[in-house]
Amino acid sequence: MRLEAIYEQYKDRVYNLALHYVRQPEDAAEITQDVFVKVHQHLPRFRGASGIGTWIYRITIRQCLDVLKARNRRKRRGWVVSLFQTDGQPMAIPDFQHPGVQAEHREAIHRIFHAIDQLPEKQRTALILSKLEQLGLVEIAAVLQVTPKAAESLLQRAKTNLKKHLSQNEGIG
Amino acid sequence: MDEELSLLKEVKPVAAPPFLWTRIEASVQHLRQEQAPAAVLWAATIGLSLNFLLTFAALWQNQPGRSTGDLTPVFYHSERLYND
């Protein structure tokens, strides 16, 4: 299969999944670009053990988590730097800019995403794939390389923890 | 909680930016250009190693006394066999 054909078929799914993770159009575009470059690099070795869509989802998730880790590292470094800065300028932290969210729901959805960010990686992924990508348990299990039962349990734990985080955040707010 | 999660249905899918394919093509092209000199370098290394190996093997085979040393007694014995 040619890269352009794969890109045409999966570009929107990859871009939207990246947006759900990073909520920044520029970062999501960069992730999408990196994902398809990786697909080009690894396509000759892709043996089709899983569907190509599942494989692309996995690459996207890994890429998103890497970007988020780098962002967190930057944030931590920025905090340390700010301790020694005298001008008091706070470090720029990316704002919530999800183009798929309408203005009237922005605040409420931002709050949910903030709580989702506090979940462990696998629970976060299970929740995003289920609630935002509308994938079924079997598909989520395939992406996460676990059994459907394990995926169900992950999703359940994600919901319980999300509830906890939402009530904590409410308490703070 | 379920109400809050159902709010996520309000997150609508959006189209990927149109400029992305051009950027991806450029990156892939760049990768190919980077890989080409590496392939030439590998080919040159393998070629040189093979050349060295063959030359060394030929020199080793033609060492004085190596080939004739084994053959002389055979000639000697056969000469004796027919001349006696």
PDB file of C-alpha atoms in Angstrom:
ATOM      1  CA  MET A   1       0.000   0.000   0.000  1.00  0.00           C
ATOM      2  CA  ARG A   2       1.363   3.417  -0.917  1.00  0.00           C
ATOM      3  CA  LEU A   3       1.989   6.005   1.777  1.00  0.00           C
ATOM      4  CA  GLU A   4      -0.257   8.563   0.108  1.00  0.00           C
ATOM      5  CA  ALA A   5      -3.185   6.124   0.085  1.00  0.00           C
ATOM      6  CA  ILE A   6      -2.600   5.295   3.757  1.00  0.00           C
ATOM      7  CA  TYR A   7      -2.366   9.000   4.551  1.00  0.00           C
ATOM      8  CA  GLU A   8      -5.623   9.757   2.751  1.00  0.00           C
ATOM      9  CA  GLN A   9      -7.385   6.995   4.665  1.00  0.00           C
ATOM     10  CA  TYR A  10      -6.048   7.714   8.152  1.00  0.00           C
ATOM     11  CA  LYS A  11      -5.004  11.391   8.262  1.00  0.00           C
ATOM     12  CA  ASP A  12      -8.154  12.654  10.018  1.00  0.00           C
ATOM     13  CA  ARG A  13      -8.204   9.827  12.562  1.00  0.00           C
ATOM     14  CA  VAL A  14      -4.539  10.387  13.429  1.00  0.00           C
ATOM     15  CA  TYR A  15      -4.965  14.173  13.631  1.00  0.00           C
ATOM     16  CA  ASN A  16      -8.058  13.930  15.837  1.00  0.00           C
ATOM     17  CA  LEU A  17      -6.521  11.340  18.147  1.00  0.00           C
ATOM     18  CA  ALA A  18      -3.463  13.582  18.519  1.00  0.00           C
ATOM     19  CA  LEU A  19      -5.762  16.536  19.244  1.00  0.00           C
ATOM     20  CA  HIS A  20      -7.488  14.579  22.021  1.00  0.00           C
ATOM     21  CA  TYR A  21      -4.113  14.028  23.669  1.00  0.00           C
ATOM     22  CA  VAL A  22      -2.384  17.375  23.199  1.00  0.00           C
ATOM     23  CA  ARG A  23      -5.290  19.801  22.530  1.00  0.00           C
ATOM     24  CA  GLN A  24      -3.082  22.021  20.409  1.00  0.00           C
ATOM     25  CA  PRO A  25      -3.582  22.161  16.606  1.00  0.00           C
ATOM     26  CA  GLU A  26       0.125  22.865  15.920  1.00  0.00           C
ATOM     27  CA  ASP A  27       1.317  19.996  18.101  1.00  0.00           C
ATOM     28  CA  ALA A  28      -1.336  17.674  16.652  1.00  0.00           C
ATOM     29  CA  ALA A  29      -0.219  18.582  13.107  1.00  0.00           C
ATOM     30  CA  GLU A  30       3.391  17.892  14.015  1.00  0.00           C
ATOM     31  CA  ILE A  31       2.443  14.554  15.585  1.00  0.00           C
ATOM     32  CA  THR A  32       0.447  13.600  12.469  1.00  0.00           C
ATOM     33  CA  GLN A  33       3.455  14.422  10.306  1.00  0.00           C
ATOM     34  CA  ASP A  34       5.807  12.374  12.506  1.00  0.00           C
ATOM     35  CA  VAL A  35       3.370   9.446  12.591  1.00  0.00           C
ATOM     36  CA  PHE A  36       3.227   9.178   8.787  1.00  0.00           C
ATOM     37  CA  VAL A  37       7.002   9.542   8.470  1.00  0.00           C
ATOM     38  CA  LYS A  38       7.293   6.645  10.943  1.00  0.00           C
ATOM     39  CA  VAL A  39       4.707   4.676   8.950  1.00  0.00           C
ATOM     40  CA  HIS A  40       6.852   5.240   5.830  1.00  0.00           C
ATOM     41  CA  GLN A  41       9.984   4.074   7.673  1.00  0.00           C
ATOM     42  CA  HIS A  42       8.463   0.942   9.215  1.00  0.00           C
ATOM     43  CA  LEU A  43       5.997  -0.070   6.497  1.00  0.00           C
ATOM     44  CA  PRO A  44       8.436  -2.540   4.825  1.00  0.00           C
ATOM     45  CA  ARG A  45       8.698  -4.380   8.160  1.00  0.00           C
ATOM     46  CA  PHE A  46       4.966  -4.272   8.919  1.00  0.00           C
ATOM     47  CA  ARG A  47       3.888  -7.926   8.838  1.00  0.00           C
ATOM     48  CA  GLY A  48       0.193  -7.308   9.282  1.00  0.00           C
ATOM     49  CA  ALA A  49      -0.099  -9.164  12.604  1.00  0.00           C
ATOM     50  CA  SER A  50      -2.649  -6.488  13.519  1.00  0.00           C
ATOM     51  CA  GLY A  51      -4.723  -4.320  11.194  1.00  0.00           C
ATOM     52  CA  ILE A  52      -2.933  -1.354   9.670  1.00  0.00           C
ATOM     53  CA  GLY A  53      -5.382   0.984  11.447  1.00  0.00           C
ATOM     54  CA  THR A  54      -4.558  -0.561  14.834  1.00  0.00           C
ATOM     55  CA  TRP A  55      -0.853  -0.274  14.060  1.00  0.00           C
ATOM     56  CA  ILE A  56      -1.215   3.407  13.111  1.00  0.00           C
ATOM     57  CA  TYR A  57      -3.238   4.064  16.266  1.00  0.00           C
ATOM     58  CA  ARG A  58      -0.399   2.556  18.333  1.00  0.00           C
ATOM     59  CA  ILE A  59       2.233   4.726  16.630  1.00  0.00           C
ATOM     60  CA  THR A  60       0.065   7.818  17.174  1.00  0.00           C
ATOM     61  CA  ILE A  61      -0.485   7.084  20.861  1.00  0.00           C
ATOM     62  CA  ARG A  62       3.237   6.495  21.436  1.00  0.00           C
ATOM     63  CA  GLN A  63       4.048   9.733  19.619  1.00  0.00           C
ATOM     64  CA  CYS A  64       1.454  11.694  21.631  1.00  0.00           C
ATOM     65  CA  LEU A  65       2.715  10.336  24.945  1.00  0.00           C
ATOM     66  CA  ASP A  66       6.279  11.265  23.951  1.00  0.00           C
ATOM     67  CA  VAL A  67       5.188  14.824  23.141  1.00  0.00           C
ATOM     68  CA  LEU A  68       3.324  15.086  26.455  1.00  0.00           C
ATOM     69  CA  LYS A  69       6.358  13.789  28.357  1.00  0.00           C
ATOM     70  CA  ALA A  70       8.581  16.350  26.608  1.00  0.00           C
ATOM     71  CA  ARG A  71       6.016  19.043  27.429  1.00  0.00           C
ATOM     72  CA  ASN A  72       6.017  18.023  31.109  1.00  0.00           C
ATOM     73  CA  ARG A  73       9.815  18.046  31.175  1.00  0.00           C
ATOM     74  CA  ARG A  74       9.753  21.558  29.676  1.00  0.00           C
ATOM     75  CA  LYS A  75       7.201  22.629  32.263  1.00  0.00           C
ATOM     76  CA  ARG A  76       9.336  21.284  35.125  1.00  0.00           C
ATOM     77  CA  ARG A  77      12.456  22.946  33.697  1.00  0.00           C
ATOM     78  CA  GLY A  78      10.491  26.160  33.289  1.00  0.00           C
ATOM     79  CA  TRP A  79       9.467  26.017  36.921  1.00  0.00           C
ATOM     80  CA  VAL A  80      13.084  25.594  38.027  1.00  0.00           C
ATOM     81  CA  VAL A  81      14.175  28.429  35.705  1.00  0.00           C
ATOM     82  CA  SER A  82      11.385  30.652  37.026  1.00  0.00           C
ATOM     83  CA  LEU A  83      12.821  30.269  40.533  1.00  0.00           C
ATOM     84  CA  PHE A  84      15.972  32.023  39.357  1.00  0.00           C
ATOM     85  CA  GLN A  85      14.295  34.568  37.101  1.00  0.00           C
ATOM     86  CA  THR A  86      13.786  38.070  38.380  1.00  0.00           C
ATOM     87  CA  ASP A  87      11.466  39.441  35.691  1.00  0.00           C
ATOM     88  CA  GLY A  88       8.599  37.268  36.971  1.00  0.00           C
ATOM     89  CA  GLN A  89       7.522  36.236  33.468  1.00  0.00           C
ATOM     90  CA  PRO A  90       5.762  32.874  33.716  1.00  0.00           C
ATOM     91  CA  MET A  91       6.749  30.188  31.210  1.00  0.00           C
ATOM     92  CA  ALA A  92       4.249  29.801  28.358  1.00  0.00           C
ATOM     93  CA  ILE A  93       2.172  26.647  28.926  1.00  0.00           C
ATOM     94  CA  PRO A  94       0.080  25.544  25.943  1.00  0.00           C
ATOM     95  CA  ASP A  95      -3.532  26.607  26.324  1.00  0.00           C
ATOM     96  CA  PHE A  96      -6.601  24.448  25.657  1.00  0.00           C
ATOM     97  CA  GLN A  97      -7.198  24.932  21.925  1.00  0.00           C
ATOM     98  CA  HIS A  98      -9.222  21.972  20.715  1.00  0.00           C
ATOM     99  CA  PRO A  99     -10.822  23.055  17.426  1.00  0.00           C
ATOM    100  CA  GLY A 100     -13.477  20.345  17.773  1.00  0.00           C
ATOM    101  CA  VAL A 101     -14.907  21.929  20.930  1.00  0.00           C
ATOM    102  CA  GLN A 102     -17.538  24.613  20.636  1.00  0.00           C
ATOM    103  CA  ALA A 103     -17.286  27.732  22.768  1.00  0.00           C
ATOM    104  CA  GLU A 104     -20.295  26.943  24.986  1.00  0.00           C
ATOM    105  CA  HIS A 105     -18.812  23.587  26.104  1.00  0.00           C
ATOM    106  CA  ARG A 106     -15.230  24.762  26.269  1.00  0.00           C
ATOM    107  CA  GLU A 107     -14.913  25.231  29.994  1.00  0.00           C
ATOM    108  CA  ALA A 108     -16.698  22.014  31.000  1.00  0.00           C
ATOM    109  CA  ILE A 109     -14.764  19.925  28.478  1.00  0.00           C
ATOM    110  CA  HIS A 110     -11.490  21.551  29.472  1.00  0.00           C
ATOM    111  CA  ARG A 111     -12.196  20.461  33.050  1.00  0.00           C
ATOM    112  CA  ILE A 112     -12.802  16.859  31.952  1.00  0.00           C
ATOM    113  CA  PHE A 113      -9.634  16.832  29.838  1.00  0.00           C
ATOM    114  CA  HIS A 114      -7.684  18.198  32.784  1.00  0.00           C
ATOM    115  CA  ALA A 115      -8.936  15.260  34.872  1.00  0.00           C
ATOM    116  CA  ILE A 116      -8.159  12.810  32.030  1.00  0.00           C
ATOM    117  CA  ASP A 117      -4.577  14.119  32.022  1.00  0.00           C
ATOM    118  CA  GLN A 118      -4.171  12.940  35.592  1.00  0.00           C
ATOM    119  CA  LEU A 119      -4.970   9.319  34.740  1.00  0.00           C
ATOM    120  CA  PRO A 120      -2.229   6.715  34.231  1.00  0.00           C
ATOM    121  CA  GLU A 121      -1.242   6.287  30.547  1.00  0.00           C
ATOM    122  CA  LYS A 122      -3.158   3.085  29.797  1.00  0.00           C
ATOM    123  CA  GLN A 123      -6.339   4.216  31.528  1.00  0.00           C
ATOM    124  CA  ARG A 124      -6.140   7.555  29.731  1.00  0.00           C
ATOM    125  CA  THR A 125      -5.722   5.816  26.376  1.00  0.00           C
ATOM    126  CA  ALA A 126      -8.581   3.401  27.052  1.00  0.00           C
ATOM    127  CA  LEU A 127     -10.870   6.304  27.966  1.00  0.00           C
ATOM    128  CA  ILE A 128      -9.873   8.429  24.953  1.00  0.00           C
ATOM    129  CA  LEU A 129     -10.334   5.515  22.559  1.00  0.00           C
ATOM    130  CA  SER A 130     -13.688   4.635  24.060  1.00  0.00           C
ATOM    131  CA  LYS A 131     -15.283   8.023  24.707  1.00  0.00           C
ATOM    132  CA  LEU A 132     -13.694  10.194  22.032  1.00  0.00           C
ATOM    133  CA  GLU A 133     -12.775   7.776  19.254  1.00  0.00           C
ATOM    134  CA  GLN A 134     -15.880   5.650  19.896  1.00  0.00           C
ATOM    135  CA  LEU A 135     -13.925   2.382  19.581  1.00  0.00           C
ATOM    136  CA  GLY A 136     -15.367  -0.885  20.882  1.00  0.00           C
ATOM    137  CA  LEU A 137     -13.743  -3.009  23.571  1.00  0.00           C
ATOM    138  CA  VAL A 138     -12.208  -5.449  21.062  1.00  0.00           C
ATOM    139  CA  GLU A 139     -10.604  -2.599  19.098  1.00  0.00           C
ATOM    140  CA  ILE A 140      -9.333  -0.917  22.284  1.00  0.00           C
ATOM    141  CA  ALA A 141      -7.897  -4.253  23.405  1.00  0.00           C
ATOM    142  CA  ALA A 142      -6.139  -4.670  20.046  1.00  0.00           C
ATOM    143  CA  VAL A 143      -4.601  -1.184  20.227  1.00  0.00           C
ATOM    144  CA  LEU A 144      -3.480  -1.653  23.832  1.00  0.00           C
ATOM    145  CA  GLN A 145      -2.368  -5.249  23.163  1.00  0.00           C
ATOM    146  CA  VAL A 146      -4.405  -6.632  26.039  1.00  0.00           C
ATOM    147  CA  THR A 147      -7.421  -8.942  26.259  1.00  0.00           C
ATOM    148  CA  PRO A 148     -10.899  -7.403  25.886  1.00  0.00           C
ATOM    149  CA  LYS A 149     -11.514  -8.258  29.545  1.00  0.00           C
ATOM    150  CA  ALA A 150      -8.397  -6.351  30.586  1.00  0.00           C
ATOM    151  CA  ALA A 151      -9.486  -3.423  28.392  1.00  0.00           C
ATOM    152  CA  GLU A 152     -12.878  -3.414  30.097  1.00  0.00           C
ATOM    153  CA  SER A 153     -11.237  -3.417  33.508  1.00  0.00           C
ATOM    154  CA  LEU A 154      -8.915  -0.574  32.459  1.00  0.00           C
ATOM    155  CA  LEU A 155     -11.887   1.445  31.291  1.00  0.00           C
ATOM    156  CA  GLN A 156     -13.726   0.822  34.532  1.00  0.00           C
ATOM    157  CA  ARG A 157     -10.732   1.924  36.597  1.00  0.00           C
ATOM    158  CA  ALA A 158     -10.330   4.967  34.348  1.00  0.00           C
ATOM    159  CA  LYS A 159     -13.919   6.015  35.019  1.00  0.00           C
ATOM    160  CA  THR A 160     -13.555   5.520  38.787  1.00  0.00           C
ATOM    161  CA  ASN A 161     -10.316   7.521  38.886  1.00  0.00           C
ATOM    162  CA  LEU A 162     -11.740  10.205  36.615  1.00  0.00           C
ATOM    163  CA  LYS A 163     -14.672  10.622  38.983  1.00  0.00           C
ATOM    164  CA  LYS A 164     -12.212  11.016  41.862  1.00  0.00           C
ATOM    165  CA  HIS A 165     -10.135  13.605  39.991  1.00  0.00           C
ATOM    166  CA  LEU A 166     -13.204  15.542  38.878  1.00  0.00           C
ATOM    167  CA  SER A 167     -14.530  15.799  42.427  1.00  0.00           C
ATOM    168  CA  GLN A 168     -11.073  16.802  43.724  1.00  0.00           C
ATOM    169  CA  ASN A 169     -10.744  19.494  41.045  1.00  0.00           C
ATOM    170  CA  GLU A 170     -14.228  20.700  41.878  1.00  0.00           C
ATOM    171  CA  GLY A 171     -13.176  21.002  45.518  1.00  0.00           C
ATOM    172  CA  ILE A 172     -10.178  23.098  44.517  1.00  0.00           C
ATOM    173  CA  GLY A 173     -12.141  25.247  42.109  1.00  0.00           C
TER     174      GLY A 173
ATOM    175  CA  MET B   1     -20.254  11.506  36.098  1.00  0.00           C
ATOM    176  CA  ASP B   2     -21.898   9.818  33.070  1.00  0.00           C
ATOM    177  CA  GLU B   3     -23.395  13.189  32.178  1.00  0.00           C
ATOM    178  CA  GLU B   4     -19.942  14.726  32.258  1.00  0.00           C
ATOM    179  CA  LEU B   5     -18.527  11.923  30.136  1.00  0.00           C
ATOM    180  CA  SER B   6     -21.372  12.293  27.659  1.00  0.00           C
ATOM    181  CA  LEU B   7     -20.216  15.885  27.216  1.00  0.00           C
ATOM    182  CA  LEU B   8     -17.228  14.408  25.400  1.00  0.00           C
ATOM    183  CA  LYS B   9     -19.633  13.575  22.582  1.00  0.00           C
ATOM    184  CA  GLU B  10     -19.661  17.312  21.935  1.00  0.00           C
ATOM    185  CA  VAL B  11     -16.041  17.087  20.824  1.00  0.00           C
ATOM    186  CA  LYS B  12     -16.491  17.029  17.063  1.00  0.00           C
ATOM    187  CA  PRO B  13     -13.964  15.491  14.674  1.00  0.00           C
ATOM    188  CA  VAL B  14     -12.077  18.009  12.561  1.00  0.00           C
ATOM    189  CA  ALA B  15     -10.246  17.654   9.258  1.00  0.00           C
ATOM    190  CA  ALA B  16      -6.475  17.420   9.199  1.00  0.00           C
ATOM    191  CA  PRO B  17      -4.808  20.585   7.842  1.00  0.00           C
ATOM    192  CA  PRO B  18      -4.341  20.453   4.048  1.00  0.00           C
ATOM    193  CA  PHE B  19      -0.644  21.425   4.163  1.00  0.00           C
ATOM    194  CA  LEU B  20       0.352  18.289   6.049  1.00  0.00           C
ATOM    195  CA  TRP B  21       0.907  16.003   3.057  1.00  0.00           C
ATOM    196  CA  THR B  22       3.414  18.449   1.546  1.00  0.00           C
ATOM    197  CA  ARG B  23       5.330  18.480   4.824  1.00  0.00           C
ATOM    198  CA  ILE B  24       5.262  14.682   5.076  1.00  0.00           C
ATOM    199  CA  GLU B  25       6.480  14.322   1.466  1.00  0.00           C
ATOM    200  CA  ALA B  26       9.335  16.737   2.180  1.00  0.00           C
ATOM    201  CA  SER B  27      10.335  14.790   5.315  1.00  0.00           C
ATOM    202  CA  VAL B  28      10.250  11.473   3.460  1.00  0.00           C
ATOM    203  CA  GLN B  29      12.334  12.957   0.620  1.00  0.00           C
ATOM    204  CA  HIS B  30      14.827  14.294   3.153  1.00  0.00           C
ATOM    205  CA  LEU B  31      15.062  10.850   4.770  1.00  0.00           C
ATOM    206  CA  ARG B  32      15.738   9.214   1.386  1.00  0.00           C
ATOM    207  CA  GLN B  33      18.510  11.719   0.655  1.00  0.00           C
ATOM    208  CA  GLU B  34      20.023  10.991   4.056  1.00  0.00           C
ATOM    209  CA  GLN B  35      19.822   7.246   3.490  1.00  0.00           C
ATOM    210  CA  ALA B  36      21.440   7.311   0.005  1.00  0.00           C
ATOM    211  CA  PRO B  37      24.995   8.293   1.105  1.00  0.00           C
ATOM    212  CA  ALA B  38      24.769   5.722   3.890  1.00  0.00           C
ATOM    213  CA  ALA B  39      23.913   3.007   1.363  1.00  0.00           C
ATOM    214  CA  VAL B  40      26.864   4.049  -0.841  1.00  0.00           C
ATOM    215  CA  LEU B  41      29.141   3.971   2.206  1.00  0.00           C
ATOM    216  CA  TRP B  42      27.964   0.484   3.124  1.00  0.00           C
ATOM    217  CA  ALA B  43      28.439  -0.766  -0.433  1.00  0.00           C
ATOM    218  CA  ALA B  44      31.981   0.691  -0.532  1.00  0.00           C
ATOM    219  CA  THR B  45      32.837  -0.900   2.844  1.00  0.00           C
ATOM    220  CA  ILE B  46      31.540  -4.303   1.778  1.00  0.00           C
ATOM    221  CA  GLY B  47      33.357  -4.023  -1.593  1.00  0.00           C
ATOM    222  CA  LEU B  48      36.666  -3.106   0.034  1.00  0.00           C
ATOM    223  CA  SER B  49      36.364  -5.877   2.629  1.00  0.00           C
ATOM    224  CA  LEU B  50      35.647  -8.436  -0.092  1.00  0.00           C
ATOM    225  CA  ASN B  51      38.580  -7.196  -2.156  1.00  0.00           C
ATOM    226  CA  PHE B  52      40.898  -7.415   0.853  1.00  0.00           C
ATOM    227  CA  LEU B  53      39.647 -10.901   1.699  1.00  0.00           C
ATOM    228  CA  LEU B  54      40.129 -12.229  -1.850  1.00  0.00           C
ATOM    229  CA  THR B  55      43.602 -10.678  -2.190  1.00  0.00           C
ATOM    230  CA  PHE B  56      44.661 -12.100   1.159  1.00  0.00           C
ATOM    231  CA  ALA B  57      43.279 -15.536   0.252  1.00  0.00           C
ATOM    232  CA  ALA B  58      45.136 -15.497  -3.092  1.00  0.00           C
ATOM    233  CA  LEU B  59      48.409 -14.460  -1.419  1.00  0.00           C
ATOM    234  CA  TRP B  60      48.034 -17.115   1.242  1.00  0.00           C
ATOM    235  CA  GLN B  61      47.353 -19.778  -1.360  1.00  0.00           C
ATOM    236  CA  ASN B  62      50.454 -18.800  -3.399  1.00  0.00           C
ATOM    237  CA  GLN B  63      52.888 -18.825  -0.497  1.00  0.00           C
ATOM    238  CA  PRO B  64      56.246 -20.391  -1.608  1.00  0.00           C
ATOM    239  CA  GLY B  65      56.412 -24.019  -0.539  1.00  0.00           C
ATOM    240  CA  ARG B  66      52.732 -24.201   0.359  1.00  0.00           C
ATOM    241  CA  SER B  67      51.367 -25.691  -2.856  1.00  0.00           C
ATOM    242  CA  THR B  68      54.517 -27.447  -4.115  1.00  0.00           C
ATOM    243  CA  GLY B  69      55.339 -28.831  -0.679  1.00  0.00           C
ATOM    244  CA  ASP B  70      52.331 -31.089  -0.761  1.00  0.00           C
ATOM    245  CA  LEU B  71      52.660 -32.087  -4.366  1.00  0.00           C
ATOM    246  CA  THR B  72      56.358 -32.974  -4.629  1.00  0.00           C
ATOM    247  CA  PRO B  73      56.173 -36.342  -2.852  1.00  0.00           C
ATOM    248  CA  VAL B  74      53.306 -37.348  -5.095  1.00  0.00           C
ATOM    249  CA  PHE B  75      55.379 -36.645  -8.198  1.00  0.00           C
ATOM    250  CA  TYR B  76      58.303 -38.375  -6.604  1.00  0.00           C
ATOM    251  CA  HIS B  77      56.313 -41.490  -5.752  1.00  0.00           C
ATOM    252  CA  SER B  78      54.656 -41.683  -9.110  1.00  0.00           C
ATOM    253  CA  GLU B  79      58.006 -41.243 -10.901  1.00  0.00           C
ATOM    254  CA  ARG B  80      59.397 -44.067  -8.840  1.00  0.00           C
ATOM    255  CA  LEU B  81      56.410 -46.250  -9.548  1.00  0.00           C
ATOM    256  CA  TYR B  82      56.726 -45.984 -13.290  1.00  0.00           C
ATOM    257  CA  ASN B  83      60.516 -45.935 -13.531  1.00  0.00           C
ATOM    258  CA  ASP B  84      61.183 -48.953 -11.359  1.00  0.00           C
TER     259      ASP B  84
END
